[in-house]
Amino acid sequence: MSKILAIESSCDETAVAITDDGKLLANVVSSQVPVHEKYGGVMPEIASRLHCENIAVCLEEALSQANVKYEDLDAIAVTRGPGLIGCLHVGLQAAKTLAMIYHKPLIPVHHLAGHIYANEYAGEFRFPLLCVVVSGGNTELVLMKDHLDFEIIGETKDDAVGECYDKVARVLGMPYPGGLPIDRAAKLGEHTYDLPTPWAHKDSYDFSYSGLKTSVINLVNTLKMKGEEIRINDMARSFQDVAIGMILDKATKAAEEYDVKQVVLAGGVSANSYLREQMQKRLANTGIDLIIPPLWCTTDNGAMIAKVAERLYEEKVFAPLTLGADPNWKISDFRKFD
Ligand code: KG4
């Protein structure tokens, strides 16, 4: 039995959730997207300032929704990394302050573990399991042989897939974040532009997105210079086929090689309709289950942090109040936070 308050502030969402023995009592998310939209991407300094302004309000709102007092809680959980350092610090300081004042254990949670465990709101995990972690800051294939057992079997060597979507959207004149506008435009287009499949496609589970991003930017700029028409929907479709195709190929190959029982999608890009549809198709008749997170759980939130925290609470994975944030924390090191 555990009542946990979980804080997430790693990027542009200030979020607080409260769970009671696995039941979600409150899940408050304050998104900064409308502010960062103007700049075409997240402005780290503004993001941390807004977390400072919003964190207390989110905490109060979560307590009120859950009808819970700080004294009733069993633990305070917080995203310790990866993420933007200034943003992580705000959530961490809030969590440490609460843990200190109310004498509660402090649980440090890995952001990507949160994205993975968001899937527990949609179904029960069966191991071995392959997690396809695709977000604005990360692109990883993670093998789990059991709960809280994370092994990275492939990762991006440069840009993350979500970052690539956002940059391509910007050059095509679409708003930030660019994932959804590209996803929508791609449905209306044809794959008519020839874009290179990155080197990493061939023989490993690693990814590479910077070459694909540069190719789209160069192609768009060349077409503009020549005064030729840019067929936005076709460009979006051509880009998406390559960007998501790489994930589909590697994930299905890894699922077979590691003989997994389940594949789970995680992170912001798991909202992508083509990825969801195609992964379902590829895994049909393979005997491998697919869990797709509900859309509300693909963006950053506290509920996903609370899910991991419940398991860490059972194992008494608690941090001292000297805990610092780690913007580059590896998921395989999630128990190391000295
Ligand atoms: O998980 P998230 O908030 O990022 C990190 O925590 O790092 O994911 C945000 C990313 C953005 O890059 C956004 O463009 C992308 O997820 N995204 C999508 C879609 N919806 C959001 N990418 C592709 N297709 C979508 N439908």
CSV table of C-alpha atoms and ligand atoms in Angstrom, one decimal:
chain,number,residue,atom,x,y,z
A,1,MET,CA,0.0,0.0,0.0
A,2,SER,CA,1.5,3.4,-1.0
A,3,LYS,CA,0.3,6.9,-1.6
A,4,ILE,CA,2.7,8.6,-3.9
A,5,LEU,CA,3.0,12.2,-5.1
A,6,ALA,CA,5.1,12.4,-8.3
A,7,ILE,CA,6.6,15.5,-9.9
A,8,GLU,CA,7.7,15.8,-13.6
A,9,SER,CA,9.4,18.9,-14.9
A,10,SER,CA,12.1,17.7,-17.3
A,11,CYS,CA,11.1,19.7,-20.4
A,12,ASP,CA,8.0,21.9,-21.1
A,13,GLU,CA,5.3,20.4,-18.9
A,14,THR,CA,5.0,21.0,-15.2
A,15,ALA,CA,3.1,18.0,-13.9
A,16,VAL,CA,2.1,16.5,-10.6
A,17,ALA,CA,0.2,13.2,-10.0
A,18,ILE,CA,-1.0,11.4,-6.9
A,19,THR,CA,-1.6,7.6,-6.8
A,20,ASP,CA,-3.0,5.5,-4.1
A,21,ASP,CA,-2.0,1.9,-4.3
A,22,GLY,CA,-1.8,2.1,-8.1
A,23,LYS,CA,-5.0,4.1,-8.5
A,24,LEU,CA,-4.6,7.5,-10.1
A,25,LEU,CA,-6.2,10.1,-7.8
A,26,ALA,CA,-4.9,13.2,-9.6
A,27,ASN,CA,-2.9,14.0,-12.7
A,28,VAL,CA,-2.3,17.7,-13.2
A,29,VAL,CA,-0.4,18.9,-16.3
A,30,SER,CA,0.5,22.5,-17.1
A,31,SER,CA,1.8,22.6,-20.6
A,32,GLN,CA,4.1,25.4,-21.8
A,33,VAL,CA,3.7,24.5,-25.5
A,34,PRO,CA,1.8,27.7,-26.4
A,35,VAL,CA,4.7,29.8,-25.0
A,36,HIS,CA,7.5,27.9,-26.8
A,37,GLU,CA,5.5,27.7,-30.1
A,38,LYS,CA,6.5,31.3,-30.8
A,39,TYR,CA,10.2,30.4,-30.8
A,40,GLY,CA,9.8,27.2,-32.8
A,41,GLY,CA,11.2,25.1,-30.0
A,42,VAL,CA,11.7,24.9,-26.3
A,43,MET,CA,13.6,27.8,-24.8
A,44,PRO,CA,15.3,26.3,-21.8
A,45,GLU,CA,15.6,29.5,-19.8
A,46,ILE,CA,11.9,30.3,-20.2
A,47,ALA,CA,10.9,26.7,-19.5
A,48,SER,CA,12.7,26.7,-16.1
A,49,ARG,CA,11.2,30.1,-15.2
A,50,LEU,CA,7.7,28.8,-16.0
A,51,HIS,CA,8.2,25.7,-14.0
A,52,CYS,CA,9.1,27.9,-11.0
A,53,GLU,CA,5.9,29.9,-11.5
A,54,ASN,CA,3.7,26.8,-12.0
A,55,ILE,CA,5.0,24.1,-9.7
A,56,ALA,CA,3.2,25.3,-6.5
A,57,VAL,CA,-0.1,25.7,-8.3
A,58,CYS,CA,0.2,22.2,-9.8
A,59,LEU,CA,1.0,20.7,-6.4
A,60,GLU,CA,-2.0,22.5,-4.7
A,61,GLU,CA,-4.3,21.4,-7.6
A,62,ALA,CA,-3.2,17.8,-7.4
A,63,LEU,CA,-3.7,17.6,-3.6
A,64,SER,CA,-7.1,19.2,-4.0
A,65,GLN,CA,-8.2,16.8,-6.8
A,66,ALA,CA,-7.0,13.8,-4.8
A,67,ASN,CA,-8.4,15.1,-1.5
A,68,VAL,CA,-5.1,14.3,0.1
A,69,LYS,CA,-2.8,16.2,2.5
A,70,TYR,CA,1.0,16.1,2.3
A,71,GLU,CA,1.0,14.3,5.7
A,72,ASP,CA,-1.0,11.4,4.2
A,73,LEU,CA,1.6,10.6,1.6
A,74,ASP,CA,4.1,7.7,1.8
A,75,ALA,CA,6.7,9.1,-0.6
A,76,ILE,CA,7.6,12.0,-2.9
A,77,ALA,CA,8.8,10.9,-6.4
A,78,VAL,CA,10.5,13.2,-9.0
A,79,THR,CA,12.0,13.0,-12.4
A,80,ARG,CA,15.8,13.3,-11.9
A,81,GLY,CA,16.8,13.0,-15.6
A,82,PRO,CA,17.3,13.0,-18.5
A,83,GLY,CA,16.0,16.4,-19.5
A,84,LEU,CA,16.8,20.1,-19.4
A,85,ILE,CA,19.0,20.8,-16.4
A,86,GLY,CA,17.3,24.0,-15.3
A,87,CYS,CA,13.9,22.4,-15.7
A,88,LEU,CA,14.8,19.2,-13.8
A,89,HIS,CA,16.2,21.4,-10.9
A,90,VAL,CA,12.8,23.0,-10.3
A,91,GLY,CA,10.9,19.7,-9.8
A,92,LEU,CA,13.8,18.3,-7.8
A,93,GLN,CA,14.0,21.2,-5.4
A,94,ALA,CA,10.3,21.1,-4.9
A,95,ALA,CA,10.4,17.3,-4.2
A,96,LYS,CA,13.4,17.6,-1.9
A,97,THR,CA,11.7,20.4,0.1
A,98,LEU,CA,8.5,18.4,0.5
A,99,ALA,CA,10.5,15.3,1.5
A,100,MET,CA,12.5,17.3,4.0
A,101,ILE,CA,9.5,19.1,5.6
A,102,TYR,CA,7.2,16.2,5.8
A,103,HIS,CA,9.8,13.5,6.5
A,104,LYS,CA,8.9,11.4,3.4
A,105,PRO,CA,11.2,9.2,1.4
A,106,LEU,CA,12.4,10.8,-1.9
A,107,ILE,CA,12.2,8.5,-5.0
A,108,PRO,CA,14.3,9.5,-8.0
A,109,VAL,CA,12.7,8.4,-11.3
A,110,HIS,CA,14.1,8.1,-14.8
A,111,HIS,CA,12.0,10.0,-17.3
A,112,LEU,CA,12.1,7.3,-19.9
A,113,ALA,CA,11.2,4.6,-17.4
A,114,GLY,CA,8.2,6.8,-16.8
A,115,HIS,CA,7.3,6.8,-20.5
A,116,ILE,CA,7.7,3.1,-20.6
A,117,TYR,CA,5.6,2.5,-17.5
A,118,ALA,CA,2.9,4.8,-18.8
A,119,ASN,CA,1.9,1.7,-20.8
A,120,GLU,CA,0.8,0.0,-17.5
A,121,TYR,CA,-2.3,2.3,-17.7
A,122,ALA,CA,-3.1,0.4,-20.9
A,123,GLY,CA,-2.1,-3.2,-20.1
A,124,GLU,CA,-0.1,-5.6,-18.1
A,125,PHE,CA,3.6,-6.2,-18.9
A,126,ARG,CA,4.7,-9.6,-20.1
A,127,PHE,CA,8.5,-10.3,-20.3
A,128,PRO,CA,10.7,-10.3,-22.1
A,129,LEU,CA,9.5,-7.1,-23.5
A,130,LEU,CA,10.9,-4.6,-26.1
A,131,CYS,CA,10.3,-0.9,-25.4
A,132,VAL,CA,10.4,1.4,-28.4
A,133,VAL,CA,11.2,4.8,-26.8
A,134,VAL,CA,10.7,7.6,-29.2
A,135,SER,CA,10.5,11.2,-28.0
A,136,GLY,CA,11.7,14.7,-28.5
A,137,GLY,CA,15.0,14.0,-26.8
A,138,ASN,CA,15.5,10.2,-27.1
A,139,THR,CA,15.3,7.3,-29.6
A,140,GLU,CA,16.1,4.0,-28.0
A,141,LEU,CA,15.3,0.3,-28.1
A,142,VAL,CA,15.2,-1.0,-24.5
A,143,LEU,CA,14.9,-4.7,-23.6
A,144,MET,CA,13.2,-5.6,-20.3
A,145,LYS,CA,13.5,-9.1,-19.0
A,146,ASP,CA,11.7,-8.2,-15.8
A,147,HIS,CA,10.3,-5.2,-14.0
A,148,LEU,CA,12.8,-2.4,-13.6
A,149,ASP,CA,15.4,-4.2,-15.7
A,150,PHE,CA,16.4,-2.0,-18.6
A,151,GLU,CA,19.0,-2.9,-21.2
A,152,ILE,CA,19.6,-0.5,-24.1
A,153,ILE,CA,20.1,-2.5,-27.3
A,154,GLY,CA,20.1,0.4,-29.7
A,155,GLU,CA,20.0,4.2,-29.5
A,156,THR,CA,20.4,7.3,-31.7
A,157,LYS,CA,23.9,8.3,-32.5
A,158,ASP,CA,22.9,11.9,-33.1
A,159,ASP,CA,19.4,13.5,-33.1
A,160,ALA,CA,16.3,12.1,-31.6
A,161,VAL,CA,13.4,11.3,-34.0
A,162,GLY,CA,11.1,13.8,-32.3
A,163,GLU,CA,13.7,16.6,-32.6
A,164,CYS,CA,14.0,15.6,-36.3
A,165,TYR,CA,10.2,15.9,-36.8
A,166,ASP,CA,10.3,19.4,-35.2
A,167,LYS,CA,13.2,20.7,-37.3
A,168,VAL,CA,11.6,19.3,-40.6
A,169,ALA,CA,8.3,20.8,-39.6
A,170,ARG,CA,10.0,24.2,-39.1
A,171,VAL,CA,11.6,24.2,-42.5
A,172,LEU,CA,8.2,23.3,-44.0
A,173,GLY,CA,6.6,26.3,-42.2
A,174,MET,CA,4.6,24.2,-39.8
A,175,PRO,CA,4.0,25.1,-36.1
A,176,TYR,CA,5.9,23.6,-33.1
A,177,PRO,CA,5.8,20.9,-32.0
A,178,GLY,CA,6.0,19.5,-35.5
A,179,GLY,CA,5.1,15.8,-35.0
A,180,LEU,CA,1.4,16.1,-35.3
A,181,PRO,CA,1.3,18.6,-38.2
A,182,ILE,CA,3.7,16.3,-40.2
A,183,ASP,CA,1.7,13.2,-39.2
A,184,ARG,CA,-1.5,14.9,-40.5
A,185,ALA,CA,0.1,16.3,-43.7
A,186,ALA,CA,1.7,12.9,-44.5
A,187,LYS,CA,-1.8,11.3,-44.7
A,188,LEU,CA,-2.6,13.6,-47.6
A,189,GLY,CA,0.6,13.1,-49.5
A,190,GLU,CA,2.5,10.5,-51.6
A,191,HIS,CA,6.1,9.3,-51.2
A,192,THR,CA,7.5,11.2,-54.2
A,193,TYR,CA,10.7,12.7,-52.8
A,194,ASP,CA,13.8,10.5,-52.7
A,195,LEU,CA,15.3,10.9,-49.2
A,196,PRO,CA,18.3,8.8,-48.1
A,197,THR,CA,17.9,6.0,-45.5
A,198,PRO,CA,20.5,6.7,-42.8
A,199,TRP,CA,23.6,4.4,-42.6
A,200,ALA,CA,22.5,3.1,-39.2
A,201,HIS,CA,19.6,1.4,-41.0
A,202,LYS,CA,21.7,-1.5,-42.1
A,203,ASP,CA,23.2,-3.7,-39.5
A,204,SER,CA,22.7,-2.5,-36.0
A,205,TYR,CA,19.9,-1.4,-33.7
A,206,ASP,CA,21.3,2.1,-33.5
A,207,PHE,CA,19.6,5.0,-35.1
A,208,SER,CA,20.7,8.2,-36.9
A,209,TYR,CA,18.5,11.1,-37.8
A,210,SER,CA,20.7,14.1,-38.5
A,211,GLY,CA,21.5,13.0,-42.1
A,212,LEU,CA,17.8,12.7,-42.8
A,213,LYS,CA,17.0,16.1,-41.3
A,214,THR,CA,19.8,17.7,-43.3
A,215,SER,CA,18.6,16.1,-46.5
A,216,VAL,CA,15.1,17.5,-46.1
A,217,ILE,CA,16.4,21.0,-45.2
A,218,ASN,CA,18.8,21.0,-48.1
A,219,LEU,CA,16.2,19.7,-50.5
A,220,VAL,CA,13.6,22.3,-49.4
A,221,ASN,CA,16.3,25.1,-49.7
A,222,THR,CA,17.3,24.0,-53.2
A,223,LEU,CA,13.7,23.9,-54.4
A,224,LYS,CA,13.2,27.4,-52.9
A,225,MET,CA,16.3,28.7,-54.6
A,226,LYS,CA,15.2,27.3,-58.0
A,227,GLY,CA,11.7,28.8,-57.4
A,228,GLU,CA,10.2,25.3,-57.7
A,229,GLU,CA,7.0,24.2,-55.9
A,230,ILE,CA,7.4,22.4,-52.6
A,231,ARG,CA,4.7,19.8,-52.3
A,232,ILE,CA,4.4,20.0,-48.5
A,233,ASN,CA,2.2,16.9,-48.0
A,234,ASP,CA,4.4,14.8,-50.3
A,235,MET,CA,7.5,16.0,-48.4
A,236,ALA,CA,5.9,15.1,-45.1
A,237,ARG,CA,4.9,11.7,-46.3
A,238,SER,CA,8.4,11.0,-47.8
A,239,PHE,CA,10.1,12.1,-44.6
A,240,GLN,CA,7.7,10.1,-42.3
A,241,ASP,CA,8.1,6.9,-44.3
A,242,VAL,CA,11.9,7.0,-43.8
A,243,ALA,CA,11.8,8.3,-40.2
A,244,ILE,CA,9.2,5.8,-39.0
A,245,GLY,CA,10.3,3.1,-41.4
A,246,MET,CA,13.7,2.9,-39.6
A,247,ILE,CA,11.9,2.4,-36.2
A,248,LEU,CA,9.6,-0.2,-37.6
A,249,ASP,CA,12.4,-2.2,-39.2
A,250,LYS,CA,14.7,-2.2,-36.2
A,251,ALA,CA,12.0,-2.8,-33.6
A,252,THR,CA,10.5,-5.8,-35.4
A,253,LYS,CA,13.9,-7.3,-36.1
A,254,ALA,CA,14.9,-6.9,-32.4
A,255,ALA,CA,11.5,-8.3,-31.2
A,256,GLU,CA,12.2,-11.4,-33.2
A,257,GLU,CA,15.9,-11.8,-32.3
A,258,TYR,CA,15.2,-11.3,-28.6
A,259,ASP,CA,12.1,-13.5,-28.8
A,260,VAL,CA,10.0,-11.0,-26.8
A,261,LYS,CA,6.4,-11.6,-25.7
A,262,GLN,CA,5.5,-7.9,-26.0
A,263,VAL,CA,6.4,-4.6,-27.6
A,264,VAL,CA,5.5,-1.3,-26.0
A,265,LEU,CA,5.6,2.1,-27.6
A,266,ALA,CA,6.7,5.0,-25.4
A,267,GLY,CA,7.4,8.8,-25.6
A,268,GLY,CA,5.9,11.7,-27.5
A,269,VAL,CA,6.4,10.2,-31.0
A,270,SER,CA,4.4,7.1,-30.0
A,271,ALA,CA,1.4,9.3,-30.7
A,272,ASN,CA,2.3,9.0,-34.4
A,273,SER,CA,-0.6,7.4,-36.2
A,274,TYR,CA,1.6,5.8,-38.9
A,275,LEU,CA,3.9,4.2,-36.3
A,276,ARG,CA,0.9,2.9,-34.3
A,277,GLU,CA,-0.9,1.5,-37.4
A,278,GLN,CA,2.2,-0.1,-39.0
A,279,MET,CA,3.6,-1.6,-35.8
A,280,GLN,CA,0.2,-3.3,-35.3
A,281,LYS,CA,0.3,-4.6,-38.8
A,282,ARG,CA,3.9,-5.9,-38.6
A,283,LEU,CA,3.2,-7.7,-35.3
A,284,ALA,CA,-0.1,-9.2,-36.3
A,285,ASN,CA,0.2,-13.0,-36.5
A,286,THR,CA,3.6,-13.1,-34.9
A,287,GLY,CA,2.3,-14.0,-31.4
A,288,ILE,CA,3.9,-10.8,-30.0
A,289,ASP,CA,1.5,-8.5,-28.1
A,290,LEU,CA,1.6,-4.7,-28.7
A,291,ILE,CA,0.8,-2.2,-26.0
A,292,ILE,CA,0.2,1.3,-27.3
A,293,PRO,CA,-0.1,4.0,-24.6
A,294,PRO,CA,-3.3,6.1,-24.5
A,295,LEU,CA,-2.8,9.4,-26.2
A,296,TRP,CA,-2.9,11.4,-22.8
A,297,CYS,CA,0.0,9.3,-21.7
A,298,THR,CA,2.3,10.0,-24.7
A,299,THR,CA,3.1,13.6,-23.5
A,300,ASP,CA,5.0,14.2,-20.3
A,301,ASN,CA,2.9,13.8,-17.1
A,302,GLY,CA,3.2,12.9,-13.5
A,303,ALA,CA,1.1,9.7,-13.7
A,304,MET,CA,3.8,7.9,-15.6
A,305,ILE,CA,6.4,8.9,-13.0
A,306,ALA,CA,4.1,7.7,-10.2
A,307,LYS,CA,3.8,4.3,-11.9
A,308,VAL,CA,7.6,3.7,-11.8
A,309,ALA,CA,7.8,5.2,-8.3
A,310,GLU,CA,5.3,2.6,-6.9
A,311,ARG,CA,7.7,-0.1,-7.9
A,312,LEU,CA,10.7,1.7,-6.6
A,313,TYR,CA,8.9,2.3,-3.3
A,314,GLU,CA,8.3,-1.4,-2.9
A,315,GLU,CA,12.1,-1.9,-3.4
A,316,LYS,CA,12.9,1.0,-1.1
A,317,VAL,CA,14.9,2.8,-3.8
A,318,PHE,CA,15.2,6.1,-1.9
A,319,ALA,CA,17.6,9.0,-2.4
A,320,PRO,CA,19.3,11.2,0.1
A,321,LEU,CA,18.4,14.9,0.2
A,322,THR,CA,21.7,15.7,-1.5
A,323,LEU,CA,20.3,14.2,-4.7
A,324,GLY,CA,21.2,16.2,-7.8
A,325,ALA,CA,19.6,16.3,-11.3
A,326,ASP,CA,21.3,14.4,-14.1
A,327,PRO,CA,20.4,15.6,-17.6
A,328,ASN,CA,22.2,12.7,-19.2
A,329,TRP,CA,21.1,9.9,-16.9
A,330,LYS,CA,21.1,6.5,-18.7
A,331,ILE,CA,18.1,4.3,-18.1
A,332,SER,CA,20.3,1.3,-17.4
A,333,ASP,CA,21.8,3.3,-14.5
A,334,PHE,CA,18.5,4.2,-13.0
A,335,ARG,CA,19.5,2.8,-9.6
A,336,LYS,CA,22.7,4.9,-9.5
A,337,PHE,CA,22.1,8.5,-8.3
A,338,ASP,CA,25.1,9.4,-6.1
B,1,KG4,O1,8.0,12.7,-25.1
B,1,KG4,P1,8.1,14.1,-25.5
B,1,KG4,O2,7.4,15.2,-24.8
B,1,KG4,O3,9.6,14.6,-25.6
B,1,KG4,C1,10.6,14.3,-24.6
B,1,KG4,O4,10.2,14.1,-23.4
B,1,KG4,O5,11.7,14.3,-24.9
B,1,KG4,O6,7.8,14.2,-27.0
B,1,KG4,C2,7.7,15.3,-27.8
B,1,KG4,C3,7.9,15.0,-29.2
B,1,KG4,C4,8.0,16.2,-30.1
B,1,KG4,O7,9.2,16.2,-30.8
B,1,KG4,C5,6.8,16.1,-31.0
B,1,KG4,O8,7.0,16.7,-32.3
B,1,KG4,C6,6.6,14.6,-31.1
B,1,KG4,O9,6.9,14.2,-29.7
B,1,KG4,N1,5.3,14.2,-31.5
B,1,KG4,C7,5.1,13.5,-32.6
B,1,KG4,C8,3.6,13.3,-32.7
B,1,KG4,N2,3.1,13.9,-31.6
B,1,KG4,C9,4.1,14.5,-30.9
B,1,KG4,N3,5.9,13.0,-33.5
B,1,KG4,C10,5.4,12.3,-34.6
B,1,KG4,N4,4.0,12.2,-34.7
B,1,KG4,C11,3.1,12.6,-33.8
B,1,KG4,N5,1.8,12.5,-34.0
